């Protein structure tokens, strides 16, 4: 008489032979191994020269170790978000250049305010761009119009008080400049209107509010800056969810574009027409 172990083994072999055995769901680690050649092709040159897919894998493992909630998300959306970050040359993590945010069962890619600054500087049209918080006890004045002016003297000798607004300014290659000032109320309104992931546990809005507020005011400032088609395409990837790997991740459609006030496909097409 056959033992139960022999019966179980016989049933397993029969299932395999009939193709009825349920397929094991691939983990993110399985996908990384499977897609290594494709990942290697899609990586930007600086990453290929600096470790290639091996460095990419180390970054992936660091993110998964730092935020285990990513393991519960769709593996393809995790890899796509990581690839977006890598192709933009923005490393996710403590540098604050980019974030991989668990959003339900998906991974949303977000550019940090330092990432926006880095991308703007690379455009060649902007010499410098930065953002600051203004506290109640600082000396702060600004004026829009024909005689616009911006002056901020932080109170470094005593209690600066609560933050009540943020501003961003940029110096342009042609010698011009531009700035935007936003109250915390306006920033919070934009957050609540456009960022669906803002209320999730792992959102940087909950852990790094100051950085996200600066990012918001920088994004508003970019409306008034001379930016290239390439920069528009790059920043349009902010707060998106994708499930495909390509050599150019900007070509992959997003399943969840949350804040499309700048860098939409229509704007990119119009910019391209102007340059033709």
PDB file of C-alpha atoms in Angstrom:
ATOM      1  CA  UNK A   1       0.000   0.000   0.000  1.00  0.00           C
ATOM      2  CA  UNK A   2       1.392   3.365  -1.034  1.00  0.00           C
ATOM      3  CA  UNK A   3       2.233   5.842   1.717  1.00  0.00           C
ATOM      4  CA  UNK A   4       0.562   9.262   1.862  1.00  0.00           C
ATOM      5  CA  UNK A   5       3.861  10.841   0.851  1.00  0.00           C
ATOM      6  CA  UNK A   6       3.971   8.701  -2.299  1.00  0.00           C
ATOM      7  CA  UNK A   7       0.368   9.596  -3.104  1.00  0.00           C
ATOM      8  CA  UNK A   8       1.079  13.329  -2.700  1.00  0.00           C
ATOM      9  CA  UNK A   9       4.143  13.041  -4.936  1.00  0.00           C
ATOM     10  CA  UNK A  10       2.143  11.137  -7.558  1.00  0.00           C
ATOM     11  CA  UNK A  11      -0.577  13.830  -7.510  1.00  0.00           C
ATOM     12  CA  UNK A  12       1.995  16.609  -7.890  1.00  0.00           C
ATOM     13  CA  UNK A  13       3.572  14.882 -10.887  1.00  0.00           C
ATOM     14  CA  UNK A  14       0.147  14.399 -12.439  1.00  0.00           C
ATOM     15  CA  UNK A  15      -0.670  18.083 -12.019  1.00  0.00           C
ATOM     16  CA  UNK A  16       2.593  19.077 -13.658  1.00  0.00           C
ATOM     17  CA  UNK A  17       1.986  16.687 -16.518  1.00  0.00           C
ATOM     18  CA  UNK A  18      -1.544  18.014 -17.061  1.00  0.00           C
ATOM     19  CA  UNK A  19      -0.489  21.638 -16.646  1.00  0.00           C
ATOM     20  CA  UNK A  20      -2.990  22.129 -13.818  1.00  0.00           C
ATOM     21  CA  UNK A  21      -0.498  22.951 -11.078  1.00  0.00           C
ATOM     22  CA  UNK A  22      -0.927  26.593 -10.033  1.00  0.00           C
ATOM     23  CA  UNK A  23       2.002  28.767 -11.042  1.00  0.00           C
ATOM     24  CA  UNK A  24       3.984  30.306  -8.232  1.00  0.00           C
ATOM     25  CA  UNK A  25       3.598  34.082  -8.228  1.00  0.00           C
ATOM     26  CA  UNK A  26       6.852  35.774  -9.147  1.00  0.00           C
ATOM     27  CA  UNK A  27       8.443  37.907  -6.477  1.00  0.00           C
ATOM     28  CA  UNK A  28      10.303  41.136  -7.119  1.00  0.00           C
ATOM     29  CA  UNK A  29      13.557  39.219  -6.685  1.00  0.00           C
ATOM     30  CA  UNK A  30      12.498  36.735  -9.402  1.00  0.00           C
ATOM     31  CA  UNK A  31      11.672  39.618 -11.749  1.00  0.00           C
ATOM     32  CA  UNK A  32      14.967  41.376 -11.101  1.00  0.00           C
ATOM     33  CA  UNK A  33      16.852  38.200 -12.028  1.00  0.00           C
ATOM     34  CA  UNK A  34      14.640  37.523 -15.041  1.00  0.00           C
ATOM     35  CA  UNK A  35      14.809  41.077 -16.378  1.00  0.00           C
ATOM     36  CA  UNK A  36      18.503  41.747 -15.734  1.00  0.00           C
ATOM     37  CA  UNK A  37      19.439  41.936 -19.474  1.00  0.00           C
ATOM     38  CA  UNK A  38      16.498  44.279 -20.184  1.00  0.00           C
ATOM     39  CA  UNK A  39      17.319  46.384 -17.132  1.00  0.00           C
ATOM     40  CA  UNK A  40      20.966  46.647 -18.228  1.00  0.00           C
ATOM     41  CA  UNK A  41      19.889  48.031 -21.635  1.00  0.00           C
ATOM     42  CA  UNK A  42      17.501  50.547 -20.120  1.00  0.00           C
ATOM     43  CA  UNK A  43      19.901  51.963 -17.544  1.00  0.00           C
ATOM     44  CA  UNK A  44      21.490  55.357 -18.289  1.00  0.00           C
ATOM     45  CA  UNK A  45      25.160  55.432 -19.285  1.00  0.00           C
ATOM     46  CA  UNK A  46      26.381  56.711 -15.918  1.00  0.00           C
ATOM     47  CA  UNK A  47      24.827  53.702 -14.162  1.00  0.00           C
ATOM     48  CA  UNK A  48      26.209  51.243 -16.701  1.00  0.00           C
ATOM     49  CA  UNK A  49      29.678  52.631 -16.056  1.00  0.00           C
ATOM     50  CA  UNK A  50      29.106  52.610 -12.311  1.00  0.00           C
ATOM     51  CA  UNK A  51      28.046  49.051 -11.597  1.00  0.00           C
ATOM     52  CA  UNK A  52      25.220  48.590 -14.098  1.00  0.00           C
ATOM     53  CA  UNK A  53      22.511  46.108 -13.186  1.00  0.00           C
ATOM     54  CA  UNK A  54      24.487  45.061 -10.100  1.00  0.00           C
ATOM     55  CA  UNK A  55      24.290  48.605  -8.679  1.00  0.00           C
ATOM     56  CA  UNK A  56      20.617  48.747  -9.683  1.00  0.00           C
ATOM     57  CA  UNK A  57      20.004  45.551  -7.718  1.00  0.00           C
ATOM     58  CA  UNK A  58      21.766  46.965  -4.641  1.00  0.00           C
ATOM     59  CA  UNK A  59      19.575  50.074  -4.781  1.00  0.00           C
ATOM     60  CA  UNK A  60      16.488  47.856  -5.108  1.00  0.00           C
ATOM     61  CA  UNK A  61      17.453  45.731  -2.114  1.00  0.00           C
ATOM     62  CA  UNK A  62      18.177  48.838  -0.040  1.00  0.00           C
ATOM     63  CA  UNK A  63      14.718  50.217  -0.787  1.00  0.00           C
ATOM     64  CA  UNK A  64      13.037  46.908   0.049  1.00  0.00           C
ATOM     65  CA  UNK A  65      14.989  46.618   3.296  1.00  0.00           C
ATOM     66  CA  UNK A  66      14.257  50.234   4.279  1.00  0.00           C
ATOM     67  CA  UNK A  67      10.560  49.990   3.455  1.00  0.00           C
ATOM     68  CA  UNK A  68       9.273  46.366   3.663  1.00  0.00           C
ATOM     69  CA  UNK A  69       5.802  47.551   2.588  1.00  0.00           C
ATOM     70  CA  UNK A  70       7.192  47.652  -0.954  1.00  0.00           C
ATOM     71  CA  UNK A  71       7.378  43.842  -0.877  1.00  0.00           C
ATOM     72  CA  UNK A  72       3.575  43.721  -0.701  1.00  0.00           C
ATOM     73  CA  UNK A  73       3.209  45.808  -3.861  1.00  0.00           C
ATOM     74  CA  UNK A  74       3.073  44.695  -7.485  1.00  0.00           C
ATOM     75  CA  UNK A  75       6.691  43.790  -8.365  1.00  0.00           C
ATOM     76  CA  UNK A  76       6.476  45.279 -11.866  1.00  0.00           C
ATOM     77  CA  UNK A  77       5.330  48.651 -10.547  1.00  0.00           C
ATOM     78  CA  UNK A  78       8.238  48.604  -8.077  1.00  0.00           C
ATOM     79  CA  UNK A  79      10.778  47.867 -10.826  1.00  0.00           C
ATOM     80  CA  UNK A  80       9.227  50.490 -13.110  1.00  0.00           C
ATOM     81  CA  UNK A  81       9.391  53.145 -10.383  1.00  0.00           C
ATOM     82  CA  UNK A  82      12.988  52.244  -9.615  1.00  0.00           C
ATOM     83  CA  UNK A  83      13.854  52.370 -13.316  1.00  0.00           C
ATOM     84  CA  UNK A  84      12.267  55.817 -13.635  1.00  0.00           C
ATOM     85  CA  UNK A  85      14.414  57.030 -10.767  1.00  0.00           C
ATOM     86  CA  UNK A  86      17.562  55.479 -12.228  1.00  0.00           C
ATOM     87  CA  UNK A  87      17.027  56.848 -15.733  1.00  0.00           C
ATOM     88  CA  UNK A  88      16.568  60.340 -14.329  1.00  0.00           C
ATOM     89  CA  UNK A  89      19.794  59.954 -12.368  1.00  0.00           C
ATOM     90  CA  UNK A  90      17.950  60.492  -9.077  1.00  0.00           C
ATOM     91  CA  UNK A  91      18.733  57.986  -6.359  1.00  0.00           C
ATOM     92  CA  UNK A  92      15.826  57.198  -4.011  1.00  0.00           C
ATOM     93  CA  UNK A  93      16.436  57.295  -0.290  1.00  0.00           C
ATOM     94  CA  UNK A  94      18.017  59.575   2.265  1.00  0.00           C
ATOM     95  CA  UNK A  95      19.246  62.104  -0.316  1.00  0.00           C
ATOM     96  CA  UNK A  96      15.649  63.146  -0.923  1.00  0.00           C
ATOM     97  CA  UNK A  97      16.054  63.203  -4.698  1.00  0.00           C
ATOM     98  CA  UNK A  98      13.230  60.736  -5.279  1.00  0.00           C
ATOM     99  CA  UNK A  99      10.836  58.414  -3.454  1.00  0.00           C
ATOM    100  CA  UNK A 100       9.204  55.034  -4.089  1.00  0.00           C
ATOM    101  CA  UNK A 101       5.838  55.181  -2.333  1.00  0.00           C
ATOM    102  CA  UNK A 102       3.624  52.152  -1.573  1.00  0.00           C
ATOM    103  CA  UNK A 103       0.151  53.217  -2.735  1.00  0.00           C
ATOM    104  CA  UNK A 104      -2.303  50.394  -2.203  1.00  0.00           C
ATOM    105  CA  UNK A 105      -0.802  47.446  -4.081  1.00  0.00           C
ATOM    106  CA  UNK A 106       1.153  49.681  -6.460  1.00  0.00           C
ATOM    107  CA  UNK A 107       4.385  51.673  -6.196  1.00  0.00           C
ATOM    108  CA  UNK A 108       4.215  55.337  -7.069  1.00  0.00           C
ATOM    109  CA  UNK A 109       7.320  57.200  -8.236  1.00  0.00           C
ATOM    110  CA  UNK A 110       7.821  60.683  -6.813  1.00  0.00           C
ATOM    111  CA  UNK A 111      10.526  63.246  -7.506  1.00  0.00           C
ATOM    112  CA  UNK A 112      11.792  65.034  -4.385  1.00  0.00           C
ATOM    113  CA  UNK A 113      12.459  68.772  -4.281  1.00  0.00           C
ATOM    114  CA  UNK A 114      16.209  68.145  -4.523  1.00  0.00           C
ATOM    115  CA  UNK A 115      15.482  66.040  -7.592  1.00  0.00           C
ATOM    116  CA  UNK A 116      13.559  68.906  -9.193  1.00  0.00           C
ATOM    117  CA  UNK A 117      16.473  71.248  -8.497  1.00  0.00           C
ATOM    118  CA  UNK A 118      18.916  68.778 -10.033  1.00  0.00           C
ATOM    119  CA  UNK A 119      16.804  68.283 -13.174  1.00  0.00           C
ATOM    120  CA  UNK A 120      16.320  72.048 -13.586  1.00  0.00           C
ATOM    121  CA  UNK A 121      20.045  72.712 -13.320  1.00  0.00           C
ATOM    122  CA  UNK A 122      20.803  70.080 -15.950  1.00  0.00           C
ATOM    123  CA  UNK A 123      18.487  71.821 -18.437  1.00  0.00           C
ATOM    124  CA  UNK A 124      21.128  74.442 -19.181  1.00  0.00           C
ATOM    125  CA  UNK A 125      18.662  77.350 -19.028  1.00  0.00           C
ATOM    126  CA  UNK A 126      18.687  77.773 -15.256  1.00  0.00           C
ATOM    127  CA  UNK A 127      21.821  78.809 -13.370  1.00  0.00           C
ATOM    128  CA  UNK A 128      20.383  78.301  -9.890  1.00  0.00           C
ATOM    129  CA  UNK A 129      17.083  77.389  -8.284  1.00  0.00           C
ATOM    130  CA  UNK A 130      16.202  76.963  -4.620  1.00  0.00           C
ATOM    131  CA  UNK A 131      13.363  77.139  -2.095  1.00  0.00           C
ATOM    132  CA  UNK A 132      13.091  78.339   1.513  1.00  0.00           C
ATOM    133  CA  UNK A 133      10.643  78.402   4.404  1.00  0.00           C
ATOM    134  CA  UNK A 134       9.657  81.720   6.003  1.00  0.00           C
ATOM    135  CA  UNK A 135       9.041  81.870   9.776  1.00  0.00           C
ATOM    136  CA  UNK A 136       6.872  84.317  11.695  1.00  0.00           C
ATOM    137  CA  UNK A 137       9.841  86.146  13.250  1.00  0.00           C
ATOM    138  CA  UNK A 138      11.859  86.471  10.041  1.00  0.00           C
ATOM    139  CA  UNK A 139      12.012  89.725   8.074  1.00  0.00           C
ATOM    140  CA  UNK A 140      10.259  88.968   4.820  1.00  0.00           C
ATOM    141  CA  UNK A 141       8.877  91.180   2.063  1.00  0.00           C
ATOM    142  CA  UNK A 142       7.876  90.517  -1.515  1.00  0.00           C
ATOM    143  CA  UNK A 143       6.090  92.317  -4.306  1.00  0.00           C
ATOM    144  CA  UNK A 144       4.882  91.194  -7.711  1.00  0.00           C
ATOM    145  CA  UNK A 145       4.395  93.511 -10.680  1.00  0.00           C
ATOM    146  CA  UNK A 146       6.627  95.763 -12.779  1.00  0.00           C
ATOM    147  CA  UNK A 147       8.864  96.433  -9.800  1.00  0.00           C
ATOM    148  CA  UNK A 148       8.881  92.965  -8.279  1.00  0.00           C
ATOM    149  CA  UNK A 149      11.023  92.408  -5.240  1.00  0.00           C
ATOM    150  CA  UNK A 150      11.871  89.609  -2.801  1.00  0.00           C
ATOM    151  CA  UNK A 151      13.739  90.063   0.497  1.00  0.00           C
ATOM    152  CA  UNK A 152      14.195  87.495   3.264  1.00  0.00           C
ATOM    153  CA  UNK A 153      16.294  87.933   6.408  1.00  0.00           C
ATOM    154  CA  UNK A 154      15.988  84.872   8.692  1.00  0.00           C
ATOM    155  CA  UNK A 155      15.985  85.541  12.420  1.00  0.00           C
ATOM    156  CA  UNK A 156      19.028  83.504  13.482  1.00  0.00           C
ATOM    157  CA  UNK A 157      19.443  85.111  16.932  1.00  0.00           C
ATOM    158  CA  UNK A 158      16.243  83.879  18.514  1.00  0.00           C
ATOM    159  CA  UNK A 159      13.075  81.845  18.088  1.00  0.00           C
ATOM    160  CA  UNK A 160      12.057  82.063  14.450  1.00  0.00           C
ATOM    161  CA  UNK A 161       8.457  81.074  15.193  1.00  0.00           C
ATOM    162  CA  UNK A 162       6.169  78.952  13.051  1.00  0.00           C
ATOM    163  CA  UNK A 163       6.555  78.572   9.298  1.00  0.00           C
ATOM    164  CA  UNK A 164       3.788  80.436   7.481  1.00  0.00           C
ATOM    165  CA  UNK A 165       4.901  80.437   3.838  1.00  0.00           C
ATOM    166  CA  UNK A 166       7.450  79.122   1.342  1.00  0.00           C
ATOM    167  CA  UNK A 167       9.085  80.658  -1.696  1.00  0.00           C
ATOM    168  CA  UNK A 168      11.223  79.491  -4.604  1.00  0.00           C
ATOM    169  CA  UNK A 169      13.374  81.570  -6.914  1.00  0.00           C
ATOM    170  CA  UNK A 170      15.512  80.906  -9.951  1.00  0.00           C
ATOM    171  CA  UNK A 171      18.307  82.751 -11.706  1.00  0.00           C
ATOM    172  CA  UNK A 172      18.256  82.284 -15.450  1.00  0.00           C
ATOM    173  CA  UNK A 173      21.121  81.904 -17.902  1.00  0.00           C
ATOM    174  CA  UNK A 174      20.204  85.193 -19.638  1.00  0.00           C
ATOM    175  CA  UNK A 175      20.485  87.109 -16.363  1.00  0.00           C
ATOM    176  CA  UNK A 176      16.773  87.202 -15.562  1.00  0.00           C
ATOM    177  CA  UNK A 177      15.077  85.784 -12.502  1.00  0.00           C
ATOM    178  CA  UNK A 178      11.702  84.558 -11.303  1.00  0.00           C
ATOM    179  CA  UNK A 179      10.136  83.743  -7.956  1.00  0.00           C
ATOM    180  CA  UNK A 180       6.922  82.396  -6.448  1.00  0.00           C
ATOM    181  CA  UNK A 181       5.618  82.774  -2.869  1.00  0.00           C
ATOM    182  CA  UNK A 182       3.004  80.395  -1.431  1.00  0.00           C
ATOM    183  CA  UNK A 183       1.273  80.245   1.933  1.00  0.00           C
ATOM    184  CA  UNK A 184       1.068  76.952   3.817  1.00  0.00           C
ATOM    185  CA  UNK A 185      -2.676  76.991   3.170  1.00  0.00           C
ATOM    186  CA  UNK A 186      -2.124  77.128  -0.595  1.00  0.00           C
ATOM    187  CA  UNK A 187       0.470  74.353  -0.406  1.00  0.00           C
ATOM    188  CA  UNK A 188      -1.853  72.151   1.638  1.00  0.00           C
ATOM    189  CA  UNK A 189      -4.689  72.811  -0.811  1.00  0.00           C
ATOM    190  CA  UNK A 190      -2.540  71.598  -3.724  1.00  0.00           C
ATOM    191  CA  UNK A 191      -1.447  68.574  -1.665  1.00  0.00           C
ATOM    192  CA  UNK A 192      -5.020  67.637  -0.802  1.00  0.00           C
ATOM    193  CA  UNK A 193      -6.271  68.219  -4.367  1.00  0.00           C
ATOM    194  CA  UNK A 194      -3.610  66.468  -6.410  1.00  0.00           C
ATOM    195  CA  UNK A 195      -1.647  64.024  -4.256  1.00  0.00           C
ATOM    196  CA  UNK A 196      -3.758  60.928  -3.655  1.00  0.00           C
ATOM    197  CA  UNK A 197      -0.880  59.238  -1.839  1.00  0.00           C
ATOM    198  CA  UNK A 198      -0.433  62.133   0.599  1.00  0.00           C
ATOM    199  CA  UNK A 199      -2.461  60.458   3.338  1.00  0.00           C
ATOM    200  CA  UNK A 200      -0.787  57.081   3.086  1.00  0.00           C
ATOM    201  CA  UNK A 201       1.494  55.875   5.841  1.00  0.00           C
ATOM    202  CA  UNK A 202       4.683  56.049   3.809  1.00  0.00           C
ATOM    203  CA  UNK A 203       4.063  59.346   2.023  1.00  0.00           C
ATOM    204  CA  UNK A 204       6.883  61.904   2.434  1.00  0.00           C
ATOM    205  CA  UNK A 205       4.136  64.435   3.173  1.00  0.00           C
ATOM    206  CA  UNK A 206       3.881  62.734   6.568  1.00  0.00           C
ATOM    207  CA  UNK A 207       7.599  62.339   7.218  1.00  0.00           C
ATOM    208  CA  UNK A 208       9.223  65.225   5.313  1.00  0.00           C
ATOM    209  CA  UNK A 209       6.611  67.987   5.060  1.00  0.00           C
ATOM    210  CA  UNK A 210       9.196  70.757   4.684  1.00  0.00           C
ATOM    211  CA  UNK A 211      10.833  69.039   1.699  1.00  0.00           C
ATOM    212  CA  UNK A 212       7.466  68.371   0.022  1.00  0.00           C
ATOM    213  CA  UNK A 213       6.342  71.969   0.569  1.00  0.00           C
ATOM    214  CA  UNK A 214       9.535  73.176  -1.113  1.00  0.00           C
ATOM    215  CA  UNK A 215       8.916  70.759  -3.963  1.00  0.00           C
ATOM    216  CA  UNK A 216       5.401  72.151  -4.420  1.00  0.00           C
ATOM    217  CA  UNK A 217       6.542  75.767  -4.666  1.00  0.00           C
ATOM    218  CA  UNK A 218       9.381  74.804  -7.049  1.00  0.00           C
ATOM    219  CA  UNK A 219       6.873  73.029  -9.301  1.00  0.00           C
ATOM    220  CA  UNK A 220       4.722  76.154  -9.362  1.00  0.00           C
ATOM    221  CA  UNK A 221       7.781  78.262 -10.200  1.00  0.00           C
ATOM    222  CA  UNK A 222       8.590  76.020 -13.169  1.00  0.00           C
ATOM    223  CA  UNK A 223       5.437  77.265 -14.899  1.00  0.00           C
ATOM    224  CA  UNK A 224       7.243  80.557 -15.464  1.00  0.00           C
ATOM    225  CA  UNK A 225      10.672  79.236 -16.434  1.00  0.00           C
ATOM    226  CA  UNK A 226      12.087  78.469 -19.903  1.00  0.00           C
ATOM    227  CA  UNK A 227      12.275  74.690 -19.787  1.00  0.00           C
ATOM    228  CA  UNK A 228      13.101  72.199 -22.529  1.00  0.00           C
ATOM    229  CA  UNK A 229      11.012  69.368 -23.953  1.00  0.00           C
ATOM    230  CA  UNK A 230      13.338  66.916 -22.233  1.00  0.00           C
ATOM    231  CA  UNK A 231      12.817  68.563 -18.853  1.00  0.00           C
ATOM    232  CA  UNK A 232       9.043  68.622 -19.398  1.00  0.00           C
ATOM    233  CA  UNK A 233       9.090  64.899 -20.161  1.00  0.00           C
ATOM    234  CA  UNK A 234      11.240  64.173 -17.120  1.00  0.00           C
ATOM    235  CA  UNK A 235       9.191  66.102 -14.577  1.00  0.00           C
ATOM    236  CA  UNK A 236       5.958  64.705 -16.035  1.00  0.00           C
ATOM    237  CA  UNK A 237       6.989  61.372 -14.462  1.00  0.00           C
ATOM    238  CA  UNK A 238       6.421  62.772 -10.984  1.00  0.00           C
ATOM    239  CA  UNK A 239       3.699  60.942  -9.024  1.00  0.00           C
ATOM    240  CA  UNK A 240       3.112  58.221 -11.634  1.00  0.00           C
ATOM    241  CA  UNK A 241       2.566  54.461 -11.522  1.00  0.00           C
ATOM    242  CA  UNK A 242       3.857  52.274 -14.345  1.00  0.00           C
ATOM    243  CA  UNK A 243       4.061  48.522 -15.002  1.00  0.00           C
ATOM    244  CA  UNK A 244       6.474  48.216 -17.902  1.00  0.00           C
ATOM    245  CA  UNK A 245      10.238  48.537 -18.445  1.00  0.00           C
ATOM    246  CA  UNK A 246      11.509  50.352 -21.553  1.00  0.00           C
ATOM    247  CA  UNK A 247      14.776  51.892 -22.633  1.00  0.00           C
ATOM    248  CA  UNK A 248      12.986  55.243 -22.285  1.00  0.00           C
ATOM    249  CA  UNK A 249      10.590  55.178 -19.347  1.00  0.00           C
ATOM    250  CA  UNK A 250       8.965  58.452 -20.439  1.00  0.00           C
ATOM    251  CA  UNK A 251       7.387  56.435 -23.272  1.00  0.00           C
ATOM    252  CA  UNK A 252       5.590  54.132 -20.848  1.00  0.00           C
ATOM    253  CA  UNK A 253       2.045  55.365 -20.141  1.00  0.00           C
ATOM    254  CA  UNK A 254       1.198  56.030 -16.538  1.00  0.00           C
ATOM    255  CA  UNK A 255      -1.784  54.409 -14.892  1.00  0.00           C
ATOM    256  CA  UNK A 256      -2.016  57.136 -12.284  1.00  0.00           C
ATOM    257  CA  UNK A 257      -0.779  60.638 -13.111  1.00  0.00           C
ATOM    258  CA  UNK A 258      -1.922  62.748 -10.181  1.00  0.00           C
ATOM    259  CA  UNK A 259      -0.528  66.242 -10.709  1.00  0.00           C
ATOM    260  CA  UNK A 260      -0.475  67.123 -14.391  1.00  0.00           C
ATOM    261  CA  UNK A 261      -0.278  70.910 -14.186  1.00  0.00           C
ATOM    262  CA  UNK A 262       3.092  70.804 -15.923  1.00  0.00           C
ATOM    263  CA  UNK A 263       4.685  68.331 -18.298  1.00  0.00           C
ATOM    264  CA  UNK A 264       1.533  66.876 -19.795  1.00  0.00           C
ATOM    265  CA  UNK A 265       1.707  65.141 -23.163  1.00  0.00           C
ATOM    266  CA  UNK A 266      -0.139  68.076 -24.750  1.00  0.00           C
ATOM    267  CA  UNK A 267       2.412  70.559 -23.409  1.00  0.00           C
ATOM    268  CA  UNK A 268       5.285  68.431 -24.681  1.00  0.00           C
ATOM    269  CA  UNK A 269       3.731  68.259 -28.156  1.00  0.00           C
ATOM    270  CA  UNK A 270       3.119  72.020 -28.242  1.00  0.00           C
ATOM    271  CA  UNK A 271       6.707  72.689 -27.162  1.00  0.00           C
ATOM    272  CA  UNK A 272       7.990  70.399 -29.917  1.00  0.00           C
ATOM    273  CA  UNK A 273       5.884  72.236 -32.527  1.00  0.00           C
ATOM    274  CA  UNK A 274       7.365  75.578 -31.458  1.00  0.00           C
ATOM    275  CA  UNK A 275      10.887  74.257 -31.924  1.00  0.00           C
ATOM    276  CA  UNK A 276      10.253  72.793 -35.389  1.00  0.00           C
TER     277      UNK A 276
END
